Short mmCIF file of C-alpha atoms and ligand atoms in Angstrom, two decimals:
data_model
loop_
_atom_site.label_atom_id
_atom_site.label_comp_id
_atom_site.label_asym_id
_atom_site.label_seq_id
_atom_site.Cartn_x
_atom_site.Cartn_y
_atom_site.Cartn_z
CA MET A 744 31.07 -10.27 -9.31
CA LEU A 745 29.58 -9.53 -6.00
CA LEU A 746 26.80 -6.75 -5.48
CA HIS A 747 28.05 -3.53 -3.69
CA ASP A 748 26.32 -0.20 -3.48
CA LYS A 749 28.33 2.98 -4.04
CA PHE A 750 28.66 3.38 -0.20
CA GLY A 751 30.58 0.22 -0.05
CA ARG A 752 27.72 -2.00 1.36
CA ARG A 753 27.70 -5.55 0.28
CA ILE A 754 24.31 -6.41 -0.84
CA SER A 755 23.65 -10.04 0.09
CA ASP A 756 20.03 -10.12 1.18
CA LEU A 757 17.16 -10.36 -1.33
CA ARG A 758 13.44 -10.02 -0.22
CA ILE A 759 10.88 -11.02 -2.83
CA SER A 760 7.18 -10.13 -2.17
CA ILE A 761 5.27 -13.04 -4.03
CA THR A 762 1.84 -11.53 -3.34
CA ASP A 763 0.62 -8.37 -1.87
CA ARG A 764 -2.88 -10.12 -0.96
CA CYS A 765 -3.07 -10.75 2.83
CA ASN A 766 -5.60 -12.59 4.88
CA TYR A 767 -5.11 -10.27 7.87
CA LYS A 768 -5.86 -6.59 8.01
CA CYS A 769 -3.61 -5.38 10.91
CA VAL A 770 -4.58 -2.03 11.91
CA TYR A 771 -0.98 -0.48 11.83
CA CYS A 772 -0.49 -1.81 8.46
CA ARG A 773 -3.51 -1.89 6.26
CA SER A 774 -6.59 0.04 5.93
CA GLY A 775 -9.80 -1.71 6.71
CA ASN A 776 -10.78 -1.89 3.03
CA ASN A 777 -9.22 -3.75 0.24
CA GLY A 778 -7.16 -0.73 -1.19
CA ALA A 779 -4.65 -0.94 -3.72
CA GLN A 780 -3.55 -4.24 -5.25
CA PHE A 781 -0.45 -4.77 -7.49
CA ALA A 782 0.04 -7.59 -10.00
CA GLU A 783 1.70 -10.90 -9.26
CA MET A 784 4.12 -12.39 -11.60
CA PRO A 785 4.41 -16.27 -12.35
CA ILE A 786 6.43 -18.14 -9.82
CA SER A 787 8.98 -18.94 -12.51
CA ASP A 788 9.79 -15.24 -13.01
CA TYR A 789 10.41 -14.69 -9.33
CA LEU A 790 12.90 -17.80 -9.57
CA ARG A 791 14.61 -16.42 -12.44
CA ILE A 792 15.10 -13.11 -10.78
CA ALA A 793 16.36 -14.95 -7.72
CA ARG A 794 18.73 -16.91 -9.83
CA VAL A 795 20.30 -13.86 -11.40
CA PHE A 796 20.64 -12.13 -8.00
CA VAL A 797 22.28 -15.41 -6.50
CA GLY A 798 24.68 -15.17 -9.36
CA LEU A 799 25.48 -11.69 -8.11
CA GLY A 800 26.43 -12.89 -4.53
CA ILE A 801 23.02 -12.97 -2.84
CA THR A 802 23.27 -15.54 -0.06
CA LYS A 803 19.92 -15.13 1.80
CA VAL A 804 16.43 -14.97 0.09
CA ARG A 805 13.43 -14.09 2.23
CA LEU A 806 10.01 -14.51 0.63
CA THR A 807 7.51 -12.20 1.96
CA GLY A 808 4.26 -10.28 1.04
CA GLY A 809 1.24 -9.50 1.47
CA GLU A 810 1.05 -13.17 2.96
CA PRO A 811 3.36 -15.36 1.18
CA LEU A 812 1.61 -18.44 2.43
CA LEU A 813 -1.40 -17.63 0.30
CA ARG A 814 0.53 -17.99 -2.89
CA LYS A 815 -0.04 -21.16 -4.73
CA GLY A 816 3.16 -23.01 -5.83
CA LEU A 817 5.12 -21.69 -2.75
CA ILE A 818 6.28 -25.18 -1.69
CA GLU A 819 7.55 -25.93 -5.23
CA MET A 820 9.13 -22.42 -5.37
CA VAL A 821 11.16 -23.14 -2.16
CA ARG A 822 12.21 -26.47 -3.55
CA GLU A 823 13.56 -24.68 -6.62
CA LEU A 824 15.36 -22.11 -4.41
CA GLY A 825 16.95 -25.01 -2.61
CA ARG A 826 18.47 -26.13 -5.85
CA MET A 827 20.45 -22.86 -6.12
CA SER A 828 23.72 -22.26 -4.55
CA THR A 829 25.93 -19.24 -4.01
CA PRO A 830 28.93 -18.42 -6.08
CA ASP A 831 30.87 -20.08 -3.12
CA GLY A 832 28.95 -23.28 -3.67
CA ASP A 833 26.92 -22.85 -0.26
CA ALA A 834 23.37 -23.50 0.08
CA LEU A 835 21.07 -20.51 -0.05
CA ASP A 836 19.55 -19.34 3.11
CA ILE A 837 16.01 -19.27 2.53
CA ALA A 838 13.31 -17.72 4.94
CA ILE A 839 9.75 -16.81 4.98
CA THR A 840 7.94 -14.02 6.90
CA THR A 841 4.39 -14.95 7.52
CA ASN A 842 1.53 -14.10 9.69
CA GLY A 843 1.39 -17.80 10.72
CA HIS A 844 -2.23 -18.27 9.92
CA LEU A 845 -1.63 -21.08 7.52
CA LEU A 846 1.64 -22.19 9.03
CA ALA A 847 0.54 -25.33 11.05
CA GLU A 848 -0.29 -27.29 8.03
CA MET A 849 2.38 -25.84 5.73
CA ALA A 850 5.34 -25.80 8.05
CA GLN A 851 6.45 -29.54 7.50
CA PRO A 852 6.02 -29.43 3.66
CA LEU A 853 8.07 -26.14 3.69
CA ALA A 854 10.72 -27.67 5.77
CA ASP A 855 10.76 -30.56 3.64
CA ALA A 856 11.31 -28.42 0.50
CA GLY A 857 14.17 -26.77 1.91
CA LEU A 858 13.07 -23.72 3.92
CA SER A 859 15.71 -22.89 6.35
CA ARG A 860 13.85 -20.49 8.72
CA VAL A 861 10.65 -18.77 9.37
CA THR A 862 9.55 -15.55 11.08
CA VAL A 863 6.13 -15.25 12.36
CA SER A 864 4.56 -11.82 12.91
CA MET A 865 2.43 -11.63 16.08
CA ASP A 866 1.46 -8.42 17.77
CA ALA A 867 -0.32 -9.71 20.91
CA VAL A 868 0.01 -12.95 23.03
CA ASP A 869 -3.77 -12.48 24.19
CA ALA A 870 -6.34 -13.89 21.87
CA GLY A 871 -8.77 -10.74 22.25
CA GLU A 872 -6.21 -8.23 21.58
CA PHE A 873 -4.89 -10.43 18.56
CA ALA A 874 -8.25 -10.34 17.04
CA ARG A 875 -8.53 -6.63 17.63
CA ILE A 876 -5.05 -5.99 15.72
CA THR A 877 -5.59 -8.35 12.79
CA ARG A 878 -9.26 -7.77 12.45
CA VAL A 879 -9.73 -11.43 11.88
CA PRO A 880 -11.67 -13.54 14.56
CA ASN A 881 -9.98 -16.56 16.23
CA GLY A 882 -6.47 -16.27 14.44
CA TYR A 883 -4.36 -16.48 17.61
CA ASP A 884 -4.92 -20.14 18.20
CA ARG A 885 -4.06 -20.84 14.61
CA VAL A 886 -0.76 -18.79 14.62
CA LEU A 887 0.25 -20.29 18.00
CA ALA A 888 -0.27 -23.72 16.37
CA GLY A 889 1.75 -22.50 13.42
CA ILE A 890 4.57 -21.49 15.58
CA ARG A 891 4.63 -24.83 17.33
CA GLY A 892 4.29 -26.68 14.09
CA ALA A 893 7.38 -24.64 12.59
CA GLN A 894 9.46 -25.80 15.75
CA ARG A 895 8.18 -29.45 15.27
CA ALA A 896 9.23 -29.45 11.66
CA GLY A 897 12.80 -28.28 12.68
CA LEU A 898 12.67 -24.73 11.38
CA ASP A 899 15.11 -23.27 13.69
CA PRO A 900 15.24 -20.71 15.12
CA VAL A 901 11.52 -19.67 14.92
CA LYS A 902 11.44 -15.77 15.26
CA VAL A 903 8.30 -14.01 16.40
CA ASN A 904 8.14 -10.27 15.29
CA CYS A 905 6.14 -7.84 17.22
CA VAL A 906 5.43 -4.19 16.20
CA LEU A 907 4.41 -2.16 19.36
CA LEU A 908 2.12 0.78 19.15
CA ARG A 909 1.83 3.14 22.26
CA GLY A 910 -1.40 2.93 23.88
CA PHE A 911 -2.45 -0.05 21.79
CA ASN A 912 -0.48 -3.08 22.35
CA ASP A 913 2.33 -1.97 24.43
CA ASP A 914 0.84 -3.81 27.51
CA GLN A 915 2.12 -6.76 25.90
CA ILE A 916 5.81 -6.42 26.66
CA ALA A 917 6.16 -8.32 29.65
CA ALA A 918 3.64 -11.06 28.38
CA PHE A 919 5.98 -11.41 25.07
CA GLY A 920 8.89 -11.91 27.60
CA ARG A 921 7.18 -14.70 29.25
CA PHE A 922 6.05 -16.20 25.74
CA ALA A 923 9.78 -16.12 24.56
CA ARG A 924 10.70 -18.08 27.67
CA GLU A 925 7.90 -20.37 27.64
CA GLU A 926 7.68 -21.28 23.96
CA GLY A 927 11.37 -21.33 23.28
CA VAL A 928 11.08 -18.62 20.34
CA VAL A 929 13.27 -15.56 19.71
CA VAL A 930 10.74 -12.53 20.29
CA ARG A 931 11.76 -9.54 18.23
CA PHE A 932 10.31 -6.17 18.76
CA ILE A 933 10.39 -3.84 15.72
CA GLU A 934 9.86 -0.19 16.07
CA PHE A 935 6.86 1.15 14.07
CA MET A 936 7.89 2.85 10.87
CA PRO A 937 5.89 5.22 8.74
CA LEU A 938 4.94 2.61 6.20
CA GLU A 939 1.18 2.10 6.98
CA GLU A 940 -1.72 2.44 4.74
CA ASP A 941 -3.64 4.97 7.09
CA ARG A 942 -0.90 7.23 7.83
CA VAL A 943 -1.29 7.01 11.60
CA TRP A 944 2.38 7.24 12.35
CA SER A 945 3.73 9.91 14.72
CA PRO A 946 6.96 9.61 16.73
CA GLU A 947 5.02 9.52 19.94
CA ILE A 948 3.36 6.08 18.86
CA VAL A 949 6.77 4.64 18.45
CA VAL A 950 7.83 2.44 21.52
CA THR A 951 11.63 2.74 21.40
CA LEU A 952 14.33 0.36 22.08
CA ASP A 953 15.27 1.98 25.20
CA GLU A 954 11.73 2.01 26.50
CA ILE A 955 11.28 -1.70 25.79
CA LEU A 956 14.42 -2.35 27.68
CA ARG A 957 13.23 -0.46 30.48
CA ARG A 958 9.56 -1.87 30.64
CA MET A 959 10.99 -5.40 30.11
CA ALA A 960 13.22 -4.91 33.12
CA GLU A 961 10.20 -4.66 35.38
CA PHE A 962 9.41 -8.16 34.34
CA MET A 963 13.02 -9.52 34.21
CA PRO A 964 16.16 -7.48 33.17
CA LEU A 965 17.75 -8.39 29.82
CA ARG A 966 21.65 -8.66 29.06
CA GLU A 967 22.73 -7.71 25.78
CA VAL A 968 24.52 -10.62 23.91
CA GLY A 969 26.86 -9.40 21.18
CA HIS A 970 25.56 -7.52 18.30
CA ALA A 971 27.05 -8.27 14.67
CA SER A 972 27.17 -5.13 12.90
CA SER A 973 25.46 -6.67 9.85
CA GLU A 974 22.40 -7.89 12.12
CA THR A 975 19.57 -5.49 12.37
CA ALA A 976 18.45 -6.89 15.51
CA ARG A 977 20.15 -6.13 18.85
CA LEU A 978 20.10 -9.39 20.88
CA TYR A 979 19.38 -9.89 24.46
CA VAL A 980 18.76 -12.84 26.89
CA PHE A 981 17.06 -12.70 30.21
CA GLU A 982 19.47 -12.35 33.13
CA ASP A 983 18.91 -16.12 34.02
CA GLY A 984 19.74 -17.07 30.43
CA VAL A 985 16.37 -18.44 29.65
CA GLY A 986 14.50 -16.71 26.80
CA GLU A 987 16.04 -14.54 23.77
CA ILE A 988 14.76 -11.14 22.80
CA GLY A 989 15.99 -9.22 19.79
CA ILE A 990 15.09 -5.37 19.23
CA ILE A 991 15.01 -3.80 15.75
CA ALA A 992 15.16 -0.07 16.14
CA PRO A 993 15.12 1.53 12.81
CA VAL A 994 13.67 4.62 14.08
CA SER A 995 15.60 5.29 17.26
CA HIS A 996 18.91 3.50 16.25
CA PRO A 997 19.00 3.38 12.45
CA PHE A 998 21.30 0.80 10.90
CA CYS A 999 21.30 1.94 7.29
CA GLY A 1000 25.00 1.91 7.19
CA HIS A 1001 25.07 -1.83 7.60
CA CYS A 1002 21.91 -2.39 5.33
CA SER A 1003 22.60 -5.57 3.02
CA ARG A 1004 19.10 -5.60 1.43
CA VAL A 1005 17.37 -5.16 -1.81
CA ARG A 1006 13.65 -5.90 -2.42
CA VAL A 1007 11.53 -7.19 -5.35
CA THR A 1008 7.78 -6.30 -5.12
CA SER A 1009 5.12 -8.83 -6.30
CA ASP A 1010 4.94 -7.03 -9.54
CA GLY A 1011 8.71 -7.11 -10.16
CA LYS A 1012 9.92 -3.67 -9.23
CA ILE A 1013 13.28 -3.44 -7.53
CA ARG A 1014 13.35 -1.23 -4.36
CA THR A 1015 16.73 -0.58 -2.84
CA CYS A 1016 15.13 0.92 0.47
CA LEU A 1017 11.99 0.47 2.28
CA PHE A 1018 11.70 4.26 1.91
CA SER A 1019 12.44 4.35 -1.66
CA VAL A 1020 10.45 7.00 -3.64
CA ARG A 1021 11.54 5.39 -6.82
CA GLU A 1022 11.49 1.85 -8.24
CA HIS A 1023 13.31 0.04 -10.94
CA ASP A 1024 10.92 -1.94 -13.44
CA LEU A 1025 12.68 -5.34 -13.60
CA ALA A 1026 9.32 -6.91 -14.66
CA GLY A 1027 8.97 -4.53 -17.65
CA LEU A 1028 12.47 -5.36 -18.69
CA MET A 1029 11.66 -8.99 -18.60
CA LEU A 1030 8.61 -8.64 -20.45
CA ARG A 1031 10.58 -6.93 -23.37
CA GLY A 1032 12.57 -10.19 -23.59
CA ALA A 1033 15.86 -9.22 -21.57
CA SER A 1034 18.56 -11.63 -21.38
CA ASP A 1035 20.12 -12.64 -17.89
CA GLU A 1036 23.03 -10.32 -18.94
CA GLU A 1037 20.84 -7.49 -19.47
CA MET A 1038 19.07 -8.20 -16.21
CA VAL A 1039 22.59 -8.28 -14.43
CA GLU A 1040 23.25 -4.73 -15.83
CA PHE A 1041 19.91 -3.41 -14.81
CA ILE A 1042 20.42 -4.92 -11.29
CA LEU A 1043 23.83 -3.33 -10.95
CA ARG A 1044 22.56 0.18 -12.05
CA ALA A 1045 19.52 -0.04 -9.71
CA VAL A 1046 21.79 -1.05 -6.63
CA ASP A 1047 24.15 1.59 -7.57
CA GLN A 1048 21.32 4.19 -6.61
CA LYS A 1049 20.67 2.54 -3.27
CA GLU A 1050 19.75 5.30 -0.95
CA GLU A 1051 22.31 6.15 1.77
CA ARG A 1052 19.93 6.11 4.53
CA HIS A 1053 16.13 6.82 5.51
CA HIS A 1054 14.96 10.05 6.79
CA ILE A 1055 12.19 9.06 9.41
CA GLY A 1056 11.29 11.67 11.75
CA GLU A 1057 13.45 14.43 9.93
CA PRO A 1058 11.76 17.68 8.72
CA GLY A 1059 10.83 17.21 4.97
CA PHE A 1060 10.67 13.48 5.24
CA VAL A 1061 9.00 12.08 2.15
CA PRO A 1062 6.77 9.10 2.46
CA ALA A 1063 7.82 5.93 0.41
CA SER A 1064 6.11 5.36 -2.63
CA ARG A 1065 4.40 2.29 -1.37
CA THR A 1066 3.32 1.14 1.94
CA MET A 1067 4.59 -2.07 3.65
CA VAL A 1068 2.16 -4.48 2.57
CA HIS A 1069 3.01 -3.64 -0.95
CA ILE A 1070 6.57 -3.62 -0.64
CA GLY A 1071 7.12 -6.83 1.35
CA GLY A 1072 8.31 -6.60 4.89
N1 LIG B 42 2.04 -11.19 5.83
C1 LIG B 42 3.38 -11.40 6.40
C2 LIG B 42 3.61 -11.00 7.99
O1 LIG B 42 2.67 -10.74 8.51
O2 LIG B 42 4.64 -11.36 8.40
C3 LIG B 42 4.58 -10.72 5.72
C4 LIG B 42 4.26 -9.08 5.25
S1 LIG B 42 4.17 -8.09 6.62
C5 LIG B 42 3.98 -6.58 5.79
C6 LIG B 42 6.00 -8.16 7.25
C7 LIG B 42 6.21 -7.43 8.41
O3 LIG B 42 6.14 -6.08 8.40
C8 LIG B 42 5.16 -7.88 9.71
O4 LIG B 42 6.14 -8.28 10.70
C9 LIG B 42 4.66 -6.48 10.07
O5 LIG B 42 4.39 -6.55 11.56
C10 LIG B 42 5.70 -5.48 9.67
N2 LIG B 42 5.11 -4.26 9.58
C11 LIG B 42 3.94 -3.76 8.61
N3 LIG B 42 3.78 -2.54 8.81
C12 LIG B 42 5.06 -2.01 9.51
C13 LIG B 42 5.33 -0.74 10.00
N4 LIG B 42 4.68 0.20 9.56
N5 LIG B 42 6.54 -0.65 10.83
C14 LIG B 42 7.17 -1.61 11.15
N6 LIG B 42 6.79 -2.99 10.75
C15 LIG B 42 5.63 -3.19 9.89
#
């Protein structure tokens, strides 16, 4: 049985947050304080959840957080995920989203354990600006070393995600273009969504897909290279064929109609949309001793309630019941 929602979308992509602790305090994501903290489940519980979802046709598992590289037992967890296979008998696609601070030392062990790919979040390619955004000194060199370490470990492709905020780091657009070309990474710009702790979002702060293309063209024009409808990112190469750029535009060009995702938070709640106002307490069910079959029933009911789309920027928009760091991006 494969997971589908009532709008006919095939759900094939599971994101599991394995901690909501983070060693960065990025200004557009977290408040400067420690804020709310949600519980963590034992790694064995996340693995059980993953196994049940994989039995329902999930083909891709992304580990996230918080900062997933902070979680003890991560490498063993990846190894266990690597032992799972899809109902068709294929290996799982296993990815991690990380801020890269601890990646230089962990890339090779993660690759050896079976990690397929890594996405590194990086919102400036200037060391000073990077420190201003993350509120951590000297992170830039570590993250750059992490990116290069991931490439050396054969984690391919290495994607670098950047969230642009108008008047804050949008001066980095061309520099990221240069970075993509020189480092051989796919740089993906993500439009800023209203999911931050400090509620600073406004439509004016969002640097949209059209604007990014326009401003990058002042450095060098981009050419779009096909766009699979299931892909959240629109993909581009520079006109001379060197350097790949992706743009993920949930605000200006929503792709909810092709959403294939479901998320599990670090405390074991299923979220069917980043903007859900309601969660489904899978951890509670497991604590009550549920069988795998009962978990399947529960997951099917949760996915059946997946939201049709988000309502960012519309009158009456209701903020999500958690912010990004506590959902798992
Ligand atoms: N700590 C890991 C990292 O930095 O990649 C994983 C968690 S982090 C919350 C995941 C991604 O969400 C990062 O790329 C971050 O830039 C992005 N993010 C956080 N808040 C966001 C927002 N309000 N809109 C868009 N992306 C956001």
